[in-house]
Coordinates of C-alpha atoms and ligand atoms in Angstrom, one line a residue:
X49 CA -27.1 -27.4 17.4
X50 CA -23.9 -29.2 17.8
X51 CA -22.2 -32.2 15.9
X52 CA -21.7 -35.0 17.5
X53 CA -18.3 -36.2 17.0
X54 CA -18.0 -40.5 16.8
X55 CA -21.4 -40.5 18.5
X56 CA -22.0 -43.8 18.3
X57 CA -18.6 -46.5 18.4
X58 CA -19.7 -47.7 15.8
X59 CA -18.8 -44.5 14.1
X60 CA -15.1 -44.5 15.7
X61 CA -14.2 -47.8 15.4
X62 CA -15.3 -46.5 10.9
X63 CA -13.5 -43.4 11.2
X64 CA -10.2 -45.3 13.4
X65 CA -10.2 -47.7 10.0
X66 CA -11.1 -45.6 7.4
X67 CA -9.1 -41.4 8.6
X68 CA -13.1 -40.4 8.6
X69 CA -14.8 -38.5 11.0
X70 CA -18.4 -38.6 10.4
X71 CA -20.3 -36.5 12.3
X72 CA -24.1 -36.7 13.1
X73 CA -25.7 -33.1 13.9
X74 CA -28.5 -34.7 17.3
X75 CA -31.8 -34.4 15.8
X76 CA -33.3 -33.6 12.2
X77 CA -35.7 -32.0 13.0
X78 CA -36.6 -30.2 9.7
X79 CA -37.9 -32.9 7.1
X80 CA -38.8 -31.8 3.4
X81 CA -42.9 -31.8 3.0
X82 CA -45.1 -31.3 -0.2
X83 CA -45.8 -27.9 1.2
X84 CA -42.3 -26.8 2.9
X85 CA -38.7 -27.1 0.6
X86 CA -36.5 -26.9 3.0
X87 CA -34.5 -23.6 3.6
X88 CA -30.5 -23.6 3.3
X89 CA -29.5 -20.0 4.6
X90 CA -25.9 -18.0 2.9
X91 CA -24.4 -15.9 4.9
X92 CA -21.5 -13.9 2.1
X93 CA -19.2 -11.5 2.6
X94 CA -20.1 -10.0 0.2
X95 CA -20.2 -10.4 -3.7
X96 CA -17.6 -8.4 -5.3
X97 CA -14.7 -9.9 -6.3
X98 CA -15.8 -13.1 -9.0
X99 CA -15.1 -15.8 -7.4
X100 CA -18.0 -15.0 -4.3
X101 CA -20.8 -15.1 -7.5
X102 CA -19.5 -17.8 -8.9
X103 CA -20.2 -20.0 -4.9
X104 CA -24.0 -18.6 -4.8
X105 CA -24.8 -19.9 -9.0
X106 CA -23.0 -23.3 -7.6
X107 CA -24.4 -23.9 -4.4
X108 CA -27.3 -22.4 -4.7
X109 CA -28.0 -24.6 -7.7
X110 CA -26.4 -27.9 -6.3
X111 CA -29.5 -27.5 -2.9
X112 CA -31.8 -26.6 -5.6
X113 CA -31.5 -30.7 -8.0
X114 CA -31.7 -31.3 -4.5
X115 CA -35.1 -30.4 -3.4
X116 CA -34.4 -27.8 -1.0
X117 CA -34.1 -24.1 -1.4
X118 CA -31.3 -20.9 -1.4
X119 CA -31.9 -17.9 1.0
X120 CA -29.3 -15.4 0.1
X121 CA -27.4 -12.0 3.0
X122 CA -24.7 -10.0 2.2
X123 CA -22.6 -8.2 4.2
X124 CA -21.3 -6.0 2.2
X125 CA -17.5 -6.4 4.1
X126 CA -19.8 -4.8 7.2
X127 CA -19.6 -7.2 10.9
X128 CA -23.2 -5.6 12.7
X129 CA -24.6 -6.2 9.5
X130 CA -23.7 -9.6 8.1
X131 CA -25.0 -11.0 12.7
X132 CA -28.3 -8.8 11.3
X133 CA -28.0 -10.9 8.3
X134 CA -27.4 -14.1 10.6
X135 CA -31.1 -13.1 12.8
X136 CA -32.8 -12.7 9.7
X137 CA -32.4 -16.2 8.3
X138 CA -32.5 -17.6 11.8
X139 CA -35.9 -15.3 12.5
X140 CA -36.4 -17.2 8.2
X141 CA -36.1 -20.8 10.4
X142 CA -33.5 -21.9 7.6
X143 CA -32.6 -25.7 8.0
X144 CA -28.9 -25.0 8.0
X145 CA -26.6 -22.1 7.4
X146 CA -23.9 -22.3 5.4
X147 CA -21.5 -18.0 6.4
X148 CA -18.9 -17.1 4.8
X149 CA -17.2 -15.1 7.2
X150 CA -16.8 -11.5 6.9
X151 CA -14.1 -11.8 9.7
X152 CA -14.1 -14.9 11.1
X153 CA -14.0 -14.5 15.4
X154 CA -17.1 -12.1 15.2
X155 CA -19.0 -14.7 13.3
X156 CA -18.4 -16.8 16.8
X157 CA -21.7 -14.9 18.0
X158 CA -23.3 -16.3 14.6
X159 CA -22.7 -19.4 15.1
X160 CA -24.1 -19.5 18.4
X161 CA -26.9 -17.5 17.6
X162 CA -28.0 -20.6 15.9
X163 CA -27.1 -22.9 17.5
X164 CA -28.9 -21.6 20.8
X165 CA -32.3 -22.0 17.8
X166 CA -30.9 -25.6 16.5
X167 CA -29.3 -24.1 13.3
X168 CA -26.0 -26.2 12.4
X169 CA -23.7 -24.4 10.8
X170 CA -21.1 -24.5 8.5
X171 CA -18.0 -22.6 7.8
X172 CA -17.7 -21.6 4.1
X173 CA -13.9 -21.3 2.4
X174 CA -12.6 -18.8 6.0
X175 CA -13.0 -20.5 8.8
X176 CA -15.3 -19.0 12.1
X177 CA -12.7 -18.9 15.1
X178 CA -13.2 -19.5 19.5
X179 CA -16.4 -21.5 19.2
X180 CA -16.8 -25.1 19.3
X181 CA -20.3 -24.6 17.9
X182 CA -19.4 -24.9 14.4
X183 CA -20.8 -28.1 12.8
X184 CA -18.2 -27.9 9.6
X185 CA -16.0 -26.1 8.0
X186 CA -15.5 -26.6 4.1
X187 CA -12.7 -25.2 2.4
X188 CA -9.7 -26.1 0.4
X189 CA -6.2 -26.6 1.4
X190 CA -4.8 -23.5 2.0
X191 CA -1.5 -23.7 3.2
X192 CA -0.7 -25.3 0.1
X193 CA -2.1 -21.9 -2.5
X194 CA 0.4 -20.6 0.2
X195 CA 2.8 -22.9 -1.1
X196 CA 1.8 -23.3 -4.8
X197 CA 2.1 -19.3 -4.9
X198 CA 6.0 -19.3 -3.6
X199 CA 7.0 -22.3 -5.5
X200 CA 5.9 -20.4 -8.3
X201 CA 7.7 -16.8 -8.0
X202 CA 10.9 -19.0 -6.5
X203 CA 11.7 -21.5 -9.6
X204 CA 10.2 -18.4 -12.5
X205 CA 13.4 -16.7 -11.0
X206 CA 15.9 -19.1 -10.8
X207 CA 15.5 -19.9 -14.2
X208 CA 14.9 -16.8 -15.2
X209 CA 18.8 -16.1 -13.7
X210 CA 17.7 -13.5 -11.3
X211 CA 20.9 -13.6 -8.6
X212 CA 19.1 -12.3 -5.3
X213 CA 15.4 -11.5 -6.1
X214 CA 13.4 -8.5 -4.3
X215 CA 9.7 -9.3 -3.8
X216 CA 6.6 -7.2 -2.5
X217 CA 4.2 -9.6 -1.1
X218 CA 0.3 -8.7 -1.0
X219 CA -1.1 -10.5 1.6
X220 CA -5.1 -10.7 2.5
X221 CA -7.1 -9.2 5.1
X222 CA -6.7 -9.1 8.6
X223 CA -9.9 -10.2 9.1
X224 CA -9.4 -13.6 7.4
X225 CA -8.2 -16.2 8.7
X226 CA -7.0 -17.6 4.7
X227 CA -4.4 -15.1 4.4
X228 CA -2.7 -15.9 6.9
X229 CA -3.0 -19.6 6.5
X230 CA -1.5 -18.8 2.5
X231 CA 0.7 -16.3 4.6
X232 CA 1.1 -19.3 5.6
X233 CA 2.0 -21.8 2.8
X234 CA 3.8 -18.9 1.1
X235 CA 6.4 -18.8 5.0
X236 CA 7.7 -22.2 4.8
X237 CA 9.0 -21.9 1.4
X238 CA 10.6 -18.3 0.9
X239 CA 11.7 -17.2 4.8
X240 CA 14.7 -20.4 4.7
X241 CA 15.7 -18.5 1.7
X242 CA 15.6 -14.9 3.1
X243 CA 17.7 -16.3 5.2
X244 CA 20.0 -17.6 3.0
X245 CA 19.7 -14.2 2.2
X246 CA 18.9 -15.9 -2.2
X247 CA 15.9 -13.3 -1.6
X248 CA 14.6 -9.9 -0.2
X249 CA 11.7 -8.8 0.2
X250 CA 11.8 -5.6 0.1
X251 CA 8.3 -4.4 1.2
X252 CA 5.2 -6.2 3.2
X253 CA 1.5 -5.3 3.7
X254 CA -1.8 -6.5 4.4
X255 CA -4.6 -5.5 2.3
X256 CA -8.0 -4.3 4.4
X257 CA -11.6 -6.2 2.9
X258 CA -8.8 -7.8 0.8
X259 CA -8.9 -4.5 -2.0
X260 CA -7.2 -4.2 -5.0
X261 CA -7.3 -0.3 -4.4
X262 CA -5.2 -1.4 -1.4
X263 CA -2.8 -3.2 -2.8
X264 CA -2.2 -0.5 -6.1
X265 CA -1.7 2.0 -3.1
X266 CA 1.0 -0.5 -1.0
X267 CA 2.3 -1.5 -4.8
X268 CA 2.9 2.2 -5.0
X269 CA 3.8 3.1 -1.9
X270 CA 6.7 0.6 -2.2
X271 CA 7.8 1.6 -6.1
X272 CA 7.8 5.4 -4.6
X273 CA 10.5 3.6 -1.5
X274 CA 12.6 1.7 -3.5
X275 CA 12.1 1.9 -7.1
X276 CA 12.3 -0.2 -10.0
X277 CA 14.3 -2.9 -8.8
X278 CA 11.5 -5.0 -8.2
X279 CA 11.5 -8.7 -9.3
X280 CA 8.5 -10.4 -8.8
X281 CA 5.0 -10.0 -6.4
X282 CA 3.5 -11.8 -4.5
X283 CA -0.4 -11.4 -4.5
X284 CA -2.2 -13.2 -2.0
X285 CA -4.9 -13.2 -5.0
X286 CA -6.4 -12.4 -7.4
X287 CA -8.8 -9.3 -6.6
X288 CA -4.9 -7.8 -4.6
X289 CA -3.0 -8.7 -8.3
X290 CA -5.8 -6.3 -10.4
X291 CA -4.1 -3.4 -8.2
X292 CA -0.8 -4.6 -8.3
X293 CA -1.1 -4.4 -11.8
X294 CA -2.4 -1.2 -12.1
X295 CA -0.2 0.2 -10.4
X296 CA 2.5 -1.3 -12.8
X297 CA 1.0 -0.2 -15.7
X298 CA 1.6 3.0 -14.5
X299 CA 5.3 2.2 -14.4
X300 CA 5.6 0.2 -17.4
X301 CA 6.4 -2.2 -15.9
X302 CA 4.0 -4.9 -16.4
X303 CA 5.5 -7.6 -17.3
X304 CA 8.5 -7.0 -16.7
X305 CA 8.0 -8.5 -13.4
X306 CA 6.0 -11.4 -11.8
X307 CA 2.8 -12.2 -10.7
X308 CA 1.4 -14.5 -8.6
X309 CA -2.7 -14.5 -7.6
X310 CA -5.9 -17.0 -7.0
X311 CA -9.3 -17.9 -7.8
X312 CA -8.7 -17.8 -11.6
X313 CA -10.9 -14.8 -12.0
X314 CA -11.7 -14.9 -14.9
X315 CA -8.9 -11.0 -15.5
X316 CA -6.9 -13.1 -13.9
X317 CA -6.0 -15.6 -16.5
X318 CA -7.5 -13.4 -19.4
X319 CA -3.3 -11.8 -18.0
X320 CA -2.3 -14.4 -17.7
X321 CA -2.6 -15.8 -21.3
X322 CA -1.9 -11.8 -22.0
X323 CA 0.9 -12.4 -20.6
X324 CA 0.8 -9.5 -18.6
X325 CA 0.4 -11.9 -14.9
X326 CA 2.6 -14.9 -15.0
X327 CA 0.3 -17.6 -12.3
X328 CA -2.7 -18.0 -10.3
X329 CA -4.4 -21.1 -7.9
X330 CA -7.6 -22.3 -9.7
X331 CA -9.5 -23.9 -6.4
X332 CA -13.1 -25.1 -8.5
X333 CA -15.5 -23.5 -6.7
X334 CA -18.3 -26.0 -8.0
X335 CA -17.0 -28.3 -6.9
X336 CA -16.6 -26.8 -3.2
X337 CA -20.5 -25.6 -3.2
X338 CA -21.3 -28.9 -4.0
X339 CA -20.0 -30.5 -0.8
X340 CA -21.7 -27.4 1.3
X341 CA -24.8 -27.6 -0.6
X342 CA -24.6 -31.1 0.3
X343 CA -23.6 -31.2 4.3
X344 CA -25.9 -28.1 4.5
X345 CA -28.7 -30.4 2.9
X346 CA -27.8 -33.9 5.1
X347 CA -27.0 -31.2 8.3
X348 CA -31.0 -29.9 8.1
X349 CA -32.6 -33.5 7.7
X350 CA -30.6 -34.9 10.6
X351 CA -28.0 -37.0 8.6
X352 CA -24.7 -37.7 9.0
X353 CA -21.6 -36.6 6.9
X354 CA -18.4 -38.4 6.1
X355 CA -14.9 -36.2 6.0
X356 CA -11.2 -36.6 6.3
X357 CA -10.2 -33.7 8.7
X358 CA -10.0 -31.4 11.4
X359 CA -9.8 -28.4 11.8
X360 CA -8.4 -26.4 15.0
X361 CA -9.8 -23.3 15.5
X362 CA -9.7 -22.4 18.7
X363 CA -12.3 -23.8 20.4
X364 CA -12.1 -27.2 19.3
X365 CA -11.5 -30.0 16.8
X366 CA -14.0 -28.9 13.3
X367 CA -14.8 -30.9 11.3
X368 CA -13.7 -30.4 7.7
X369 CA -13.3 -31.7 3.9
X370 CA -11.2 -30.4 1.4
X371 CA -11.5 -29.3 -2.2
X372 CA -8.6 -30.4 -4.6
X373 CA -6.7 -27.2 -5.9
X374 CA -4.0 -26.2 -8.4
X375 CA -2.1 -24.7 -10.7
X376 CA -2.4 -21.8 -13.1
X377 CA 0.4 -20.5 -16.1
X378 CA -0.3 -19.9 -19.0
X379 CA 1.2 -23.6 -20.3
X380 CA -1.4 -25.5 -18.8
X381 CA -4.4 -22.9 -19.0
X382 CA -6.0 -25.1 -21.4
X383 CA -5.7 -28.6 -19.9
X384 CA -7.5 -26.3 -16.0
X385 CA -10.0 -23.6 -17.0
X386 CA -11.1 -24.1 -20.1
X387 CA -10.9 -27.8 -19.7
X388 CA -13.0 -27.9 -17.1
X389 CA -15.6 -25.0 -18.3
X390 CA -14.5 -22.8 -15.3
X391 CA -14.3 -20.2 -18.4
X392 CA -15.1 -20.6 -21.6
X393 CA -12.1 -20.2 -23.9
X394 CA -13.1 -17.0 -25.8
X395 CA -13.3 -15.5 -22.9
X396 CA -10.3 -16.6 -21.8
X397 CA -7.8 -16.1 -25.0
X398 CA -10.3 -12.8 -25.9
X399 CA -7.1 -10.2 -25.9
X400 CA -4.7 -12.6 -27.6
X401 CA -4.8 -12.7 -31.8
X402 CA -6.2 -15.6 -33.7
X403 CA -3.5 -16.7 -34.9
X404 CA -1.5 -16.9 -31.5
X405 CA -3.8 -19.1 -29.0
X406 CA -4.1 -22.5 -29.1
X407 CA -5.6 -24.9 -30.7
X408 CA -10.1 -24.3 -30.6
X409 CA -10.5 -27.5 -28.0
Ligands
GAL685 C1 -10.1 -15.8 0.6 C2 -10.5 -16.9 -0.1 C3 -9.7 -16.4 -2.1 C4 -10.3 -15.1 -2.1 C5 -10.5 -14.3 -1.0 C6 -10.7 -12.7 -1.6 O1 -10.9 -15.7 2.3 O2 -10.0 -18.4 0.1 O3 -10.3 -17.1 -2.5 O4 -10.9 -15.7 -2.7 O5 -10.9 -14.4 0.3 O6 -12.0 -13.1 -1.8

């Protein structure tokens, strides 16, 4: 069932006055009861990358705290499987469904199947495009992720005095709308510099399914073509920096070529403090997962949602809720990742000798 934006006049007035969108589902046909907990469906693309397990854990915890129960399906990057997963969740009569699409365009069908059965849907982190039946999109500011990555790369290489840096760009999976948003943010920073001849993108490619092996293959190919004259690798996520750093290791280039990332994966944080990766973007996943869990429970019980923005998903304007993001480097590791308890101090600084670590919190 599709949300009605500004269903009541009073909602519209509030929206205008507060700059908020009040979204409400048609009816709440699932109610908590003694004998049946509210069941929330979670359809995931994959759980290979460490971030998605964190999302799943935090999401499930919050739904359970709110008295619900979560049923999870993982499609392993297979679109046919993900559609089957949605069918199975419909059969289980979930009260609301949260979808992390492998292919955002393909999953429009999943959203429409759920809507036809009166089940509201939330697109989680990645946008599902081409359907106006989607109830809400819960995400981070993905264009800003790309801006943070590219700004860090440009500013750091400039501070090091590198004239006209040569960079490789590792773009994400073409099936994921986020990959285009990260690129858009990076382009905002890079394209004026490319046009002015101040930076050179010597090689760039998309990494299918966000897999590190594909990132490594692309960096290997770039090194074969261009040799060691490379100053930076603009990797769109840590799962790609994993592959990039492996390729650099083979060439004895680790620590000599700047590497960016995203997700603050534990291995990436360890590389940052060890000096083999330079930056990542920290997206407090538990905050996003909790927000989505709360929205799912509200949708399942017909309660209104209040969100700050909306986004065009090529079929209509979809209500959108965004969580905050932060740039992370060696310098602010303690104030971000460690202070938030995102990863433990002992894990992050595992490979750094005791006397070279910052003081324990
Ligand atoms: C993106 C997501 C990133 C990253 C990537 C690979 O959609 O926004 O945080 O995890 O997928 O899984």
